[in-house]
Amino acid sequence: MPEYTRPQKDHVALITLSAQRDYILPSSPIRASGLSRAIPAMTKLVQGFRDRLAPVYHSIRLYKTDGSNVDLCRRSAVEEGLRIFMPGSLGAELVDEIQPEGAEVRINPDILFDGKLQTIGDNEAIFYRPRWGAFHNTPLEEELRSHSVNTLVLCGFSFTTATRATIYEASARDFRVIVVPDALCNATEQGLRELGRMGVYLMDTDELLSWLNDPREDSAKTQAA
């Protein structure tokens, strides 16, 4: 039923997924595709939420050098010398474009590995996720519930892994979900079309911000097909 999945802007939060420098470095083995479109859109999206004082959460990965906290599919590569998302490295940091204005935030691994949120601004924080999805063994759900959030807007650099997994986890927890295609990397048209069957809404950045700032609209009207 549409009323159960329709997003509500007065209960919305933005989640960026893996918006980290290792995805944009020219020599990176995991360099994302579609960055020239996604980064400006993500920048505009994050700023729009900041201007509204709506919650923003940056979900990041961190890989220990011994591979002990790495997904099994990448553990051997990290053990053998793959160096991505290393705690304390520049590659693990948030991309410059979404850093808070006037300050460059450095990730604090001690706080994040302890399962806590690292506050970086008003209603804005970073958290570490140990696996693809943003809810798996993270403080995210408790944080969202404490702020009466029922609608999530998702963007980021890893559609095939982090975004998909987070959609499934959010849906299983009865959150309403909006995905922003122009603020995603590595997304395919087929993959995006399939999301409509799960009640996920698709809204590009300008459409999303227009809806968010329109006092006449309490909830989104057009569901992804």
mmCIF file of the C-alpha atoms, coordinates in Angstrom:
data_MODEL
# 
_entry.id   MODEL 
# 
loop_
_atom_site.group_PDB 
_atom_site.id 
_atom_site.type_symbol 
_atom_site.label_atom_id 
_atom_site.label_alt_id 
_atom_site.label_comp_id 
_atom_site.label_asym_id 
_atom_site.label_entity_id 
_atom_site.label_seq_id 
_atom_site.pdbx_PDB_ins_code 
_atom_site.Cartn_x 
_atom_site.Cartn_y 
_atom_site.Cartn_z 
_atom_site.occupancy 
_atom_site.B_iso_or_equiv 
_atom_site.pdbx_formal_charge 
_atom_site.auth_seq_id 
_atom_site.auth_comp_id 
_atom_site.auth_asym_id 
_atom_site.auth_atom_id 
_atom_site.pdbx_PDB_model_num 
ATOM 1   C CA . MET A 1 1   ? 0.000  0.000   0.000   1.00 0.00 ? 1   MET A CA 1 
ATOM 2   C CA . PRO A 1 2   ? 1.471  3.391   -1.008  1.00 0.00 ? 2   PRO A CA 1 
ATOM 3   C CA . GLU A 1 3   ? 0.656  5.049   2.311   1.00 0.00 ? 3   GLU A CA 1 
ATOM 4   C CA . TYR A 1 4   ? 2.995  2.607   4.047   1.00 0.00 ? 4   TYR A CA 1 
ATOM 5   C CA . THR A 1 5   ? 5.997  3.333   1.812   1.00 0.00 ? 5   THR A CA 1 
ATOM 6   C CA . ARG A 1 6   ? 5.436  6.996   0.884   1.00 0.00 ? 6   ARG A CA 1 
ATOM 7   C CA . PRO A 1 7   ? 8.333  9.162   2.183   1.00 0.00 ? 7   PRO A CA 1 
ATOM 8   C CA . GLN A 1 8   ? 7.642  11.791  4.835   1.00 0.00 ? 8   GLN A CA 1 
ATOM 9   C CA . LYS A 1 9   ? 9.881  14.836  4.702   1.00 0.00 ? 9   LYS A CA 1 
ATOM 10  C CA . ASP A 1 10  ? 9.310  15.852  8.322   1.00 0.00 ? 10  ASP A CA 1 
ATOM 11  C CA . HIS A 1 11  ? 10.854 12.542  9.394   1.00 0.00 ? 11  HIS A CA 1 
ATOM 12  C CA . VAL A 1 12  ? 13.699 12.281  6.892   1.00 0.00 ? 12  VAL A CA 1 
ATOM 13  C CA . ALA A 1 13  ? 17.448 11.745  7.163   1.00 0.00 ? 13  ALA A CA 1 
ATOM 14  C CA . LEU A 1 14  ? 20.213 11.602  4.561   1.00 0.00 ? 14  LEU A CA 1 
ATOM 15  C CA . ILE A 1 15  ? 22.724 8.754   4.526   1.00 0.00 ? 15  ILE A CA 1 
ATOM 16  C CA . THR A 1 16  ? 25.854 8.957   2.392   1.00 0.00 ? 16  THR A CA 1 
ATOM 17  C CA . LEU A 1 17  ? 27.471 5.603   1.733   1.00 0.00 ? 17  LEU A CA 1 
ATOM 18  C CA . SER A 1 18  ? 31.240 5.266   1.345   1.00 0.00 ? 18  SER A CA 1 
ATOM 19  C CA . ALA A 1 19  ? 31.806 8.860   0.197   1.00 0.00 ? 19  ALA A CA 1 
ATOM 20  C CA . GLN A 1 20  ? 35.518 8.331   0.808   1.00 0.00 ? 20  GLN A CA 1 
ATOM 21  C CA . ARG A 1 21  ? 38.608 9.457   -1.061  1.00 0.00 ? 21  ARG A CA 1 
ATOM 22  C CA . ASP A 1 22  ? 39.753 5.934   -1.944  1.00 0.00 ? 22  ASP A CA 1 
ATOM 23  C CA . TYR A 1 23  ? 36.841 5.801   -4.384  1.00 0.00 ? 23  TYR A CA 1 
ATOM 24  C CA . ILE A 1 24  ? 37.994 8.898   -6.282  1.00 0.00 ? 24  ILE A CA 1 
ATOM 25  C CA . LEU A 1 25  ? 41.797 8.635   -6.357  1.00 0.00 ? 25  LEU A CA 1 
ATOM 26  C CA . PRO A 1 26  ? 43.009 8.097   -9.967  1.00 0.00 ? 26  PRO A CA 1 
ATOM 27  C CA . SER A 1 27  ? 45.236 5.146   -9.054  1.00 0.00 ? 27  SER A CA 1 
ATOM 28  C CA . SER A 1 28  ? 42.743 3.472   -6.715  1.00 0.00 ? 28  SER A CA 1 
ATOM 29  C CA . PRO A 1 29  ? 41.866 -0.183  -7.434  1.00 0.00 ? 29  PRO A CA 1 
ATOM 30  C CA . ILE A 1 30  ? 38.262 0.594   -6.431  1.00 0.00 ? 30  ILE A CA 1 
ATOM 31  C CA . ARG A 1 31  ? 37.828 3.905   -8.273  1.00 0.00 ? 31  ARG A CA 1 
ATOM 32  C CA . ALA A 1 32  ? 34.108 4.430   -8.866  1.00 0.00 ? 32  ALA A CA 1 
ATOM 33  C CA . SER A 1 33  ? 32.474 5.182   -12.199 1.00 0.00 ? 33  SER A CA 1 
ATOM 34  C CA . GLY A 1 34  ? 30.192 8.178   -12.738 1.00 0.00 ? 34  GLY A CA 1 
ATOM 35  C CA . LEU A 1 35  ? 32.029 10.470  -10.328 1.00 0.00 ? 35  LEU A CA 1 
ATOM 36  C CA . SER A 1 36  ? 31.722 13.590  -12.495 1.00 0.00 ? 36  SER A CA 1 
ATOM 37  C CA . ARG A 1 37  ? 27.947 13.509  -12.069 1.00 0.00 ? 37  ARG A CA 1 
ATOM 38  C CA . ALA A 1 38  ? 27.639 11.982  -8.613  1.00 0.00 ? 38  ALA A CA 1 
ATOM 39  C CA . ILE A 1 39  ? 29.986 14.254  -6.666  1.00 0.00 ? 39  ILE A CA 1 
ATOM 40  C CA . PRO A 1 40  ? 28.294 17.584  -7.568  1.00 0.00 ? 40  PRO A CA 1 
ATOM 41  C CA . ALA A 1 41  ? 24.877 16.044  -6.943  1.00 0.00 ? 41  ALA A CA 1 
ATOM 42  C CA . MET A 1 42  ? 25.940 14.619  -3.597  1.00 0.00 ? 42  MET A CA 1 
ATOM 43  C CA . THR A 1 43  ? 27.500 17.931  -2.597  1.00 0.00 ? 43  THR A CA 1 
ATOM 44  C CA . LYS A 1 44  ? 24.256 19.755  -3.367  1.00 0.00 ? 44  LYS A CA 1 
ATOM 45  C CA . LEU A 1 45  ? 22.220 17.114  -1.559  1.00 0.00 ? 45  LEU A CA 1 
ATOM 46  C CA . VAL A 1 46  ? 24.293 17.232  1.617   1.00 0.00 ? 46  VAL A CA 1 
ATOM 47  C CA . GLN A 1 47  ? 24.184 21.029  1.688   1.00 0.00 ? 47  GLN A CA 1 
ATOM 48  C CA . GLY A 1 48  ? 20.421 20.985  1.176   1.00 0.00 ? 48  GLY A CA 1 
ATOM 49  C CA . PHE A 1 49  ? 19.978 18.807  4.248   1.00 0.00 ? 49  PHE A CA 1 
ATOM 50  C CA . ARG A 1 50  ? 22.366 20.970  6.250   1.00 0.00 ? 50  ARG A CA 1 
ATOM 51  C CA . ASP A 1 51  ? 20.419 24.088  5.297   1.00 0.00 ? 51  ASP A CA 1 
ATOM 52  C CA . ARG A 1 52  ? 17.239 22.419  6.498   1.00 0.00 ? 52  ARG A CA 1 
ATOM 53  C CA . LEU A 1 53  ? 18.977 21.186  9.688   1.00 0.00 ? 53  LEU A CA 1 
ATOM 54  C CA . ALA A 1 54  ? 17.808 17.688  8.802   1.00 0.00 ? 54  ALA A CA 1 
ATOM 55  C CA . PRO A 1 55  ? 19.952 14.764  10.017  1.00 0.00 ? 55  PRO A CA 1 
ATOM 56  C CA . VAL A 1 56  ? 22.919 13.693  7.874   1.00 0.00 ? 56  VAL A CA 1 
ATOM 57  C CA . TYR A 1 57  ? 24.843 10.472  8.516   1.00 0.00 ? 57  TYR A CA 1 
ATOM 58  C CA . HIS A 1 58  ? 28.021 9.456   6.687   1.00 0.00 ? 58  HIS A CA 1 
ATOM 59  C CA . SER A 1 59  ? 28.482 5.690   6.650   1.00 0.00 ? 59  SER A CA 1 
ATOM 60  C CA . ILE A 1 60  ? 32.097 4.646   6.023   1.00 0.00 ? 60  ILE A CA 1 
ATOM 61  C CA . ARG A 1 61  ? 34.263 1.535   5.773   1.00 0.00 ? 61  ARG A CA 1 
ATOM 62  C CA . LEU A 1 62  ? 37.571 1.069   7.601   1.00 0.00 ? 62  LEU A CA 1 
ATOM 63  C CA . TYR A 1 63  ? 39.863 -1.912  6.939   1.00 0.00 ? 63  TYR A CA 1 
ATOM 64  C CA . LYS A 1 64  ? 42.470 -2.912  9.507   1.00 0.00 ? 64  LYS A CA 1 
ATOM 65  C CA . THR A 1 65  ? 45.816 -3.839  7.977   1.00 0.00 ? 65  THR A CA 1 
ATOM 66  C CA . ASP A 1 66  ? 45.653 -7.411  9.311   1.00 0.00 ? 66  ASP A CA 1 
ATOM 67  C CA . GLY A 1 67  ? 42.305 -7.934  7.549   1.00 0.00 ? 67  GLY A CA 1 
ATOM 68  C CA . SER A 1 68  ? 40.588 -9.023  10.759  1.00 0.00 ? 68  SER A CA 1 
ATOM 69  C CA . ASN A 1 69  ? 37.503 -6.834  10.215  1.00 0.00 ? 69  ASN A CA 1 
ATOM 70  C CA . VAL A 1 70  ? 37.303 -7.151  6.425   1.00 0.00 ? 70  VAL A CA 1 
ATOM 71  C CA . ASP A 1 71  ? 34.589 -8.926  4.432   1.00 0.00 ? 71  ASP A CA 1 
ATOM 72  C CA . LEU A 1 72  ? 35.663 -12.460 3.526   1.00 0.00 ? 72  LEU A CA 1 
ATOM 73  C CA . CYS A 1 73  ? 35.595 -11.652 -0.196  1.00 0.00 ? 73  CYS A CA 1 
ATOM 74  C CA . ARG A 1 74  ? 38.298 -8.986  0.297   1.00 0.00 ? 74  ARG A CA 1 
ATOM 75  C CA . ARG A 1 75  ? 40.160 -10.310 3.334   1.00 0.00 ? 75  ARG A CA 1 
ATOM 76  C CA . SER A 1 76  ? 42.867 -12.167 1.435   1.00 0.00 ? 76  SER A CA 1 
ATOM 77  C CA . ALA A 1 77  ? 43.562 -9.127  -0.731  1.00 0.00 ? 77  ALA A CA 1 
ATOM 78  C CA . VAL A 1 78  ? 44.010 -6.917  2.343   1.00 0.00 ? 78  VAL A CA 1 
ATOM 79  C CA . GLU A 1 79  ? 46.199 -9.522  4.036   1.00 0.00 ? 79  GLU A CA 1 
ATOM 80  C CA . GLU A 1 80  ? 48.327 -9.594  0.878   1.00 0.00 ? 80  GLU A CA 1 
ATOM 81  C CA . GLY A 1 81  ? 48.769 -5.843  0.752   1.00 0.00 ? 81  GLY A CA 1 
ATOM 82  C CA . LEU A 1 82  ? 45.639 -4.151  -0.639  1.00 0.00 ? 82  LEU A CA 1 
ATOM 83  C CA . ARG A 1 83  ? 45.539 -0.789  1.107   1.00 0.00 ? 83  ARG A CA 1 
ATOM 84  C CA . ILE A 1 84  ? 42.109 0.824   0.999   1.00 0.00 ? 84  ILE A CA 1 
ATOM 85  C CA . PHE A 1 85  ? 40.071 2.445   3.785   1.00 0.00 ? 85  PHE A CA 1 
ATOM 86  C CA . MET A 1 86  ? 43.044 2.178   6.128   1.00 0.00 ? 86  MET A CA 1 
ATOM 87  C CA . PRO A 1 87  ? 42.387 3.915   9.480   1.00 0.00 ? 87  PRO A CA 1 
ATOM 88  C CA . GLY A 1 88  ? 44.355 7.161   9.614   1.00 0.00 ? 88  GLY A CA 1 
ATOM 89  C CA . SER A 1 89  ? 44.977 7.283   5.852   1.00 0.00 ? 89  SER A CA 1 
ATOM 90  C CA . LEU A 1 90  ? 43.818 10.116  3.612   1.00 0.00 ? 90  LEU A CA 1 
ATOM 91  C CA . GLY A 1 91  ? 42.040 7.582   1.413   1.00 0.00 ? 91  GLY A CA 1 
ATOM 92  C CA . ALA A 1 92  ? 39.676 6.666   4.249   1.00 0.00 ? 92  ALA A CA 1 
ATOM 93  C CA . GLU A 1 93  ? 38.551 10.261  4.809   1.00 0.00 ? 93  GLU A CA 1 
ATOM 94  C CA . LEU A 1 94  ? 35.366 11.841  3.506   1.00 0.00 ? 94  LEU A CA 1 
ATOM 95  C CA . VAL A 1 95  ? 35.757 13.468  0.099   1.00 0.00 ? 95  VAL A CA 1 
ATOM 96  C CA . ASP A 1 96  ? 36.484 17.187  0.237   1.00 0.00 ? 96  ASP A CA 1 
ATOM 97  C CA . GLU A 1 97  ? 33.215 18.144  -1.429  1.00 0.00 ? 97  GLU A CA 1 
ATOM 98  C CA . ILE A 1 98  ? 31.051 17.043  1.514   1.00 0.00 ? 98  ILE A CA 1 
ATOM 99  C CA . GLN A 1 99  ? 33.314 18.195  4.306   1.00 0.00 ? 99  GLN A CA 1 
ATOM 100 C CA . PRO A 1 100 ? 31.641 20.689  6.683   1.00 0.00 ? 100 PRO A CA 1 
ATOM 101 C CA . GLU A 1 101 ? 32.169 24.261  5.553   1.00 0.00 ? 101 GLU A CA 1 
ATOM 102 C CA . GLY A 1 102 ? 35.196 25.904  7.116   1.00 0.00 ? 102 GLY A CA 1 
ATOM 103 C CA . ALA A 1 103 ? 36.673 22.754  8.627   1.00 0.00 ? 103 ALA A CA 1 
ATOM 104 C CA . GLU A 1 104 ? 38.281 19.554  7.408   1.00 0.00 ? 104 GLU A CA 1 
ATOM 105 C CA . VAL A 1 105 ? 37.083 16.678  9.555   1.00 0.00 ? 105 VAL A CA 1 
ATOM 106 C CA . ARG A 1 106 ? 39.416 13.770  10.207  1.00 0.00 ? 106 ARG A CA 1 
ATOM 107 C CA . ILE A 1 107 ? 37.900 10.417  11.015  1.00 0.00 ? 107 ILE A CA 1 
ATOM 108 C CA . ASN A 1 108 ? 38.528 9.165   14.555  1.00 0.00 ? 108 ASN A CA 1 
ATOM 109 C CA . PRO A 1 109 ? 38.904 5.355   14.312  1.00 0.00 ? 109 PRO A CA 1 
ATOM 110 C CA . ASP A 1 110 ? 38.856 4.863   18.078  1.00 0.00 ? 110 ASP A CA 1 
ATOM 111 C CA . ILE A 1 111 ? 35.385 6.395   18.391  1.00 0.00 ? 111 ILE A CA 1 
ATOM 112 C CA . LEU A 1 112 ? 34.045 4.576   15.344  1.00 0.00 ? 112 LEU A CA 1 
ATOM 113 C CA . PHE A 1 113 ? 35.454 1.136   16.152  1.00 0.00 ? 113 PHE A CA 1 
ATOM 114 C CA . ASP A 1 114 ? 33.860 1.508   19.580  1.00 0.00 ? 114 ASP A CA 1 
ATOM 115 C CA . GLY A 1 115 ? 30.469 1.547   17.863  1.00 0.00 ? 115 GLY A CA 1 
ATOM 116 C CA . LYS A 1 116 ? 29.810 5.235   18.468  1.00 0.00 ? 116 LYS A CA 1 
ATOM 117 C CA . LEU A 1 117 ? 28.883 8.134   16.233  1.00 0.00 ? 117 LEU A CA 1 
ATOM 118 C CA . GLN A 1 118 ? 31.483 10.824  15.555  1.00 0.00 ? 118 GLN A CA 1 
ATOM 119 C CA . THR A 1 119 ? 29.663 14.143  15.577  1.00 0.00 ? 119 THR A CA 1 
ATOM 120 C CA . ILE A 1 120 ? 30.934 16.579  12.924  1.00 0.00 ? 120 ILE A CA 1 
ATOM 121 C CA . GLY A 1 121 ? 28.218 19.243  12.928  1.00 0.00 ? 121 GLY A CA 1 
ATOM 122 C CA . ASP A 1 122 ? 24.660 20.087  13.885  1.00 0.00 ? 122 ASP A CA 1 
ATOM 123 C CA . ASN A 1 123 ? 22.605 16.946  13.252  1.00 0.00 ? 123 ASN A CA 1 
ATOM 124 C CA . GLU A 1 124 ? 25.538 15.429  11.333  1.00 0.00 ? 124 GLU A CA 1 
ATOM 125 C CA . ALA A 1 125 ? 27.742 12.475  12.183  1.00 0.00 ? 125 ALA A CA 1 
ATOM 126 C CA . ILE A 1 126 ? 29.988 9.725   10.824  1.00 0.00 ? 126 ILE A CA 1 
ATOM 127 C CA . PHE A 1 127 ? 29.637 6.055   11.701  1.00 0.00 ? 127 PHE A CA 1 
ATOM 128 C CA . TYR A 1 128 ? 31.569 2.913   10.806  1.00 0.00 ? 128 TYR A CA 1 
ATOM 129 C CA . ARG A 1 129 ? 29.887 -0.090  9.261   1.00 0.00 ? 129 ARG A CA 1 
ATOM 130 C CA . PRO A 1 130 ? 31.725 -3.422  9.335   1.00 0.00 ? 130 PRO A CA 1 
ATOM 131 C CA . ARG A 1 131 ? 29.887 -4.910  6.351   1.00 0.00 ? 131 ARG A CA 1 
ATOM 132 C CA . TRP A 1 132 ? 28.066 -3.752  3.196   1.00 0.00 ? 132 TRP A CA 1 
ATOM 133 C CA . GLY A 1 133 ? 24.842 -2.578  4.832   1.00 0.00 ? 133 GLY A CA 1 
ATOM 134 C CA . ALA A 1 134 ? 24.611 0.497   7.045   1.00 0.00 ? 134 ALA A CA 1 
ATOM 135 C CA . PHE A 1 135 ? 22.541 -1.275  9.713   1.00 0.00 ? 135 PHE A CA 1 
ATOM 136 C CA . HIS A 1 136 ? 24.684 -4.363  10.305  1.00 0.00 ? 136 HIS A CA 1 
ATOM 137 C CA . ASN A 1 137 ? 26.232 -4.060  13.786  1.00 0.00 ? 137 ASN A CA 1 
ATOM 138 C CA . THR A 1 138 ? 26.037 -0.256  13.745  1.00 0.00 ? 138 THR A CA 1 
ATOM 139 C CA . PRO A 1 139 ? 24.309 2.378   15.943  1.00 0.00 ? 139 PRO A CA 1 
ATOM 140 C CA . LEU A 1 140 ? 22.249 3.631   13.007  1.00 0.00 ? 140 LEU A CA 1 
ATOM 141 C CA . GLU A 1 141 ? 18.814 2.187   13.771  1.00 0.00 ? 141 GLU A CA 1 
ATOM 142 C CA . GLU A 1 142 ? 18.837 3.317   17.405  1.00 0.00 ? 142 GLU A CA 1 
ATOM 143 C CA . GLU A 1 143 ? 19.992 6.770   16.315  1.00 0.00 ? 143 GLU A CA 1 
ATOM 144 C CA . LEU A 1 144 ? 17.250 7.090   13.695  1.00 0.00 ? 144 LEU A CA 1 
ATOM 145 C CA . ARG A 1 145 ? 14.510 5.923   16.059  1.00 0.00 ? 145 ARG A CA 1 
ATOM 146 C CA . SER A 1 146 ? 15.658 8.401   18.709  1.00 0.00 ? 146 SER A CA 1 
ATOM 147 C CA . HIS A 1 147 ? 15.099 11.231  16.205  1.00 0.00 ? 147 HIS A CA 1 
ATOM 148 C CA . SER A 1 148 ? 11.739 9.894   14.955  1.00 0.00 ? 148 SER A CA 1 
ATOM 149 C CA . VAL A 1 149 ? 13.183 9.288   11.475  1.00 0.00 ? 149 VAL A CA 1 
ATOM 150 C CA . ASN A 1 150 ? 11.116 6.976   9.281   1.00 0.00 ? 150 ASN A CA 1 
ATOM 151 C CA . THR A 1 151 ? 12.352 8.041   5.818   1.00 0.00 ? 151 THR A CA 1 
ATOM 152 C CA . LEU A 1 152 ? 15.878 7.586   4.470   1.00 0.00 ? 152 LEU A CA 1 
ATOM 153 C CA . VAL A 1 153 ? 17.503 9.283   1.485   1.00 0.00 ? 153 VAL A CA 1 
ATOM 154 C CA . LEU A 1 154 ? 20.450 7.268   0.161   1.00 0.00 ? 154 LEU A CA 1 
ATOM 155 C CA . CYS A 1 155 ? 23.386 8.335   -2.005  1.00 0.00 ? 155 CYS A CA 1 
ATOM 156 C CA . GLY A 1 156 ? 27.002 7.281   -2.359  1.00 0.00 ? 156 GLY A CA 1 
ATOM 157 C CA . PHE A 1 157 ? 29.824 5.671   -4.304  1.00 0.00 ? 157 PHE A CA 1 
ATOM 158 C CA . SER A 1 158 ? 28.932 1.979   -4.077  1.00 0.00 ? 158 SER A CA 1 
ATOM 159 C CA . PHE A 1 159 ? 25.474 1.182   -5.426  1.00 0.00 ? 159 PHE A CA 1 
ATOM 160 C CA . THR A 1 160 ? 26.130 -2.491  -6.164  1.00 0.00 ? 160 THR A CA 1 
ATOM 161 C CA . THR A 1 161 ? 27.197 -3.242  -2.583  1.00 0.00 ? 161 THR A CA 1 
ATOM 162 C CA . ALA A 1 162 ? 26.522 -0.635  0.110   1.00 0.00 ? 162 ALA A CA 1 
ATOM 163 C CA . THR A 1 163 ? 23.422 0.984   -1.356  1.00 0.00 ? 163 THR A CA 1 
ATOM 164 C CA . ARG A 1 164 ? 21.697 -2.277  -2.261  1.00 0.00 ? 164 ARG A CA 1 
ATOM 165 C CA . ALA A 1 165 ? 22.479 -3.863  1.099   1.00 0.00 ? 165 ALA A CA 1 
ATOM 166 C CA . THR A 1 166 ? 21.308 -0.786  2.994   1.00 0.00 ? 166 THR A CA 1 
ATOM 167 C CA . ILE A 1 167 ? 18.038 -0.708  1.046   1.00 0.00 ? 167 ILE A CA 1 
ATOM 168 C CA . TYR A 1 168 ? 17.302 -4.316  1.981   1.00 0.00 ? 168 TYR A CA 1 
ATOM 169 C CA . GLU A 1 169 ? 18.182 -3.707  5.631   1.00 0.00 ? 169 GLU A CA 1 
ATOM 170 C CA . ALA A 1 170 ? 16.134 -0.503  5.799   1.00 0.00 ? 170 ALA A CA 1 
ATOM 171 C CA . SER A 1 171 ? 13.137 -2.174  4.179   1.00 0.00 ? 171 SER A CA 1 
ATOM 172 C CA . ALA A 1 172 ? 13.330 -5.061  6.635   1.00 0.00 ? 172 ALA A CA 1 
ATOM 173 C CA . ARG A 1 173 ? 13.123 -2.491  9.451   1.00 0.00 ? 173 ARG A CA 1 
ATOM 174 C CA . ASP A 1 174 ? 10.117 -0.711  7.901   1.00 0.00 ? 174 ASP A CA 1 
ATOM 175 C CA . PHE A 1 175 ? 11.898 2.473   6.894   1.00 0.00 ? 175 PHE A CA 1 
ATOM 176 C CA . ARG A 1 176 ? 10.650 4.369   3.846   1.00 0.00 ? 176 ARG A CA 1 
ATOM 177 C CA . VAL A 1 177 ? 13.437 4.734   1.291   1.00 0.00 ? 177 VAL A CA 1 
ATOM 178 C CA . ILE A 1 178 ? 14.385 7.259   -1.396  1.00 0.00 ? 178 ILE A CA 1 
ATOM 179 C CA . VAL A 1 179 ? 17.357 6.587   -3.654  1.00 0.00 ? 179 VAL A CA 1 
ATOM 180 C CA . VAL A 1 180 ? 18.938 9.515   -5.528  1.00 0.00 ? 180 VAL A CA 1 
ATOM 181 C CA . PRO A 1 181 ? 20.228 8.145   -8.871  1.00 0.00 ? 181 PRO A CA 1 
ATOM 182 C CA . ASP A 1 182 ? 22.272 11.176  -9.941  1.00 0.00 ? 182 ASP A CA 1 
ATOM 183 C CA . ALA A 1 183 ? 24.116 11.091  -6.590  1.00 0.00 ? 183 ALA A CA 1 
ATOM 184 C CA . LEU A 1 184 ? 25.133 7.444   -7.008  1.00 0.00 ? 184 LEU A CA 1 
ATOM 185 C CA . CYS A 1 185 ? 28.087 5.715   -8.605  1.00 0.00 ? 185 CYS A CA 1 
ATOM 186 C CA . ASN A 1 186 ? 28.100 2.323   -10.317 1.00 0.00 ? 186 ASN A CA 1 
ATOM 187 C CA . ALA A 1 187 ? 24.302 2.178   -10.639 1.00 0.00 ? 187 ALA A CA 1 
ATOM 188 C CA . THR A 1 188 ? 22.599 0.543   -13.617 1.00 0.00 ? 188 THR A CA 1 
ATOM 189 C CA . GLU A 1 189 ? 19.181 1.352   -15.080 1.00 0.00 ? 189 GLU A CA 1 
ATOM 190 C CA . GLN A 1 190 ? 18.064 -2.230  -14.566 1.00 0.00 ? 190 GLN A CA 1 
ATOM 191 C CA . GLY A 1 191 ? 19.197 -2.228  -10.954 1.00 0.00 ? 191 GLY A CA 1 
ATOM 192 C CA . LEU A 1 192 ? 17.366 1.022   -10.259 1.00 0.00 ? 192 LEU A CA 1 
ATOM 193 C CA . ARG A 1 193 ? 14.160 -0.177  -11.929 1.00 0.00 ? 193 ARG A CA 1 
ATOM 194 C CA . GLU A 1 194 ? 14.100 -3.256  -9.732  1.00 0.00 ? 194 GLU A CA 1 
ATOM 195 C CA . LEU A 1 195 ? 13.935 -1.094  -6.605  1.00 0.00 ? 195 LEU A CA 1 
ATOM 196 C CA . GLY A 1 196 ? 10.395 0.018   -7.386  1.00 0.00 ? 196 GLY A CA 1 
ATOM 197 C CA . ARG A 1 197 ? 9.127  -3.467  -6.611  1.00 0.00 ? 197 ARG A CA 1 
ATOM 198 C CA . MET A 1 198 ? 10.340 -2.946  -3.048  1.00 0.00 ? 198 MET A CA 1 
ATOM 199 C CA . GLY A 1 199 ? 8.490  0.339   -2.616  1.00 0.00 ? 199 GLY A CA 1 
ATOM 200 C CA . VAL A 1 200 ? 11.655 2.414   -3.062  1.00 0.00 ? 200 VAL A CA 1 
ATOM 201 C CA . TYR A 1 201 ? 11.243 5.918   -4.515  1.00 0.00 ? 201 TYR A CA 1 
ATOM 202 C CA . LEU A 1 202 ? 13.663 7.366   -7.084  1.00 0.00 ? 202 LEU A CA 1 
ATOM 203 C CA . MET A 1 203 ? 14.210 11.132  -7.043  1.00 0.00 ? 203 MET A CA 1 
ATOM 204 C CA . ASP A 1 204 ? 17.119 13.047  -8.586  1.00 0.00 ? 204 ASP A CA 1 
ATOM 205 C CA . THR A 1 205 ? 18.776 15.710  -6.468  1.00 0.00 ? 205 THR A CA 1 
ATOM 206 C CA . ASP A 1 206 ? 16.875 18.747  -7.729  1.00 0.00 ? 206 ASP A CA 1 
ATOM 207 C CA . GLU A 1 207 ? 13.547 16.935  -7.461  1.00 0.00 ? 207 GLU A CA 1 
ATOM 208 C CA . LEU A 1 208 ? 14.352 15.726  -3.966  1.00 0.00 ? 208 LEU A CA 1 
ATOM 209 C CA . LEU A 1 209 ? 15.366 19.169  -2.717  1.00 0.00 ? 209 LEU A CA 1 
ATOM 210 C CA . SER A 1 210 ? 12.326 20.767  -4.351  1.00 0.00 ? 210 SER A CA 1 
ATOM 211 C CA . TRP A 1 211 ? 10.067 18.310  -2.545  1.00 0.00 ? 211 TRP A CA 1 
ATOM 212 C CA . LEU A 1 212 ? 11.964 18.774  0.703   1.00 0.00 ? 212 LEU A CA 1 
ATOM 213 C CA . ASN A 1 213 ? 11.597 22.551  0.607   1.00 0.00 ? 213 ASN A CA 1 
ATOM 214 C CA . ASP A 1 214 ? 8.020  22.758  -0.690  1.00 0.00 ? 214 ASP A CA 1 
ATOM 215 C CA . PRO A 1 215 ? 5.719  23.691  2.229   1.00 0.00 ? 215 PRO A CA 1 
ATOM 216 C CA . ARG A 1 216 ? 2.704  22.360  0.313   1.00 0.00 ? 216 ARG A CA 1 
ATOM 217 C CA . GLU A 1 217 ? 3.989  18.793  0.078   1.00 0.00 ? 217 GLU A CA 1 
ATOM 218 C CA . ASP A 1 218 ? 3.991  16.635  3.198   1.00 0.00 ? 218 ASP A CA 1 
ATOM 219 C CA . SER A 1 219 ? 4.967  13.434  1.417   1.00 0.00 ? 219 SER A CA 1 
ATOM 220 C CA . ALA A 1 220 ? 6.320  12.328  -1.933  1.00 0.00 ? 220 ALA A CA 1 
ATOM 221 C CA . LYS A 1 221 ? 3.709  11.440  -4.528  1.00 0.00 ? 221 LYS A CA 1 
ATOM 222 C CA . THR A 1 222 ? 5.440  9.538   -7.308  1.00 0.00 ? 222 THR A CA 1 
ATOM 223 C CA . GLN A 1 223 ? 6.700  6.054   -6.623  1.00 0.00 ? 223 GLN A CA 1 
ATOM 224 C CA . ALA A 1 224 ? 9.399  4.430   -8.696  1.00 0.00 ? 224 ALA A CA 1 
ATOM 225 C CA . ALA A 1 225 ? 8.010  2.040   -11.312 1.00 0.00 ? 225 ALA A CA 1 
# 
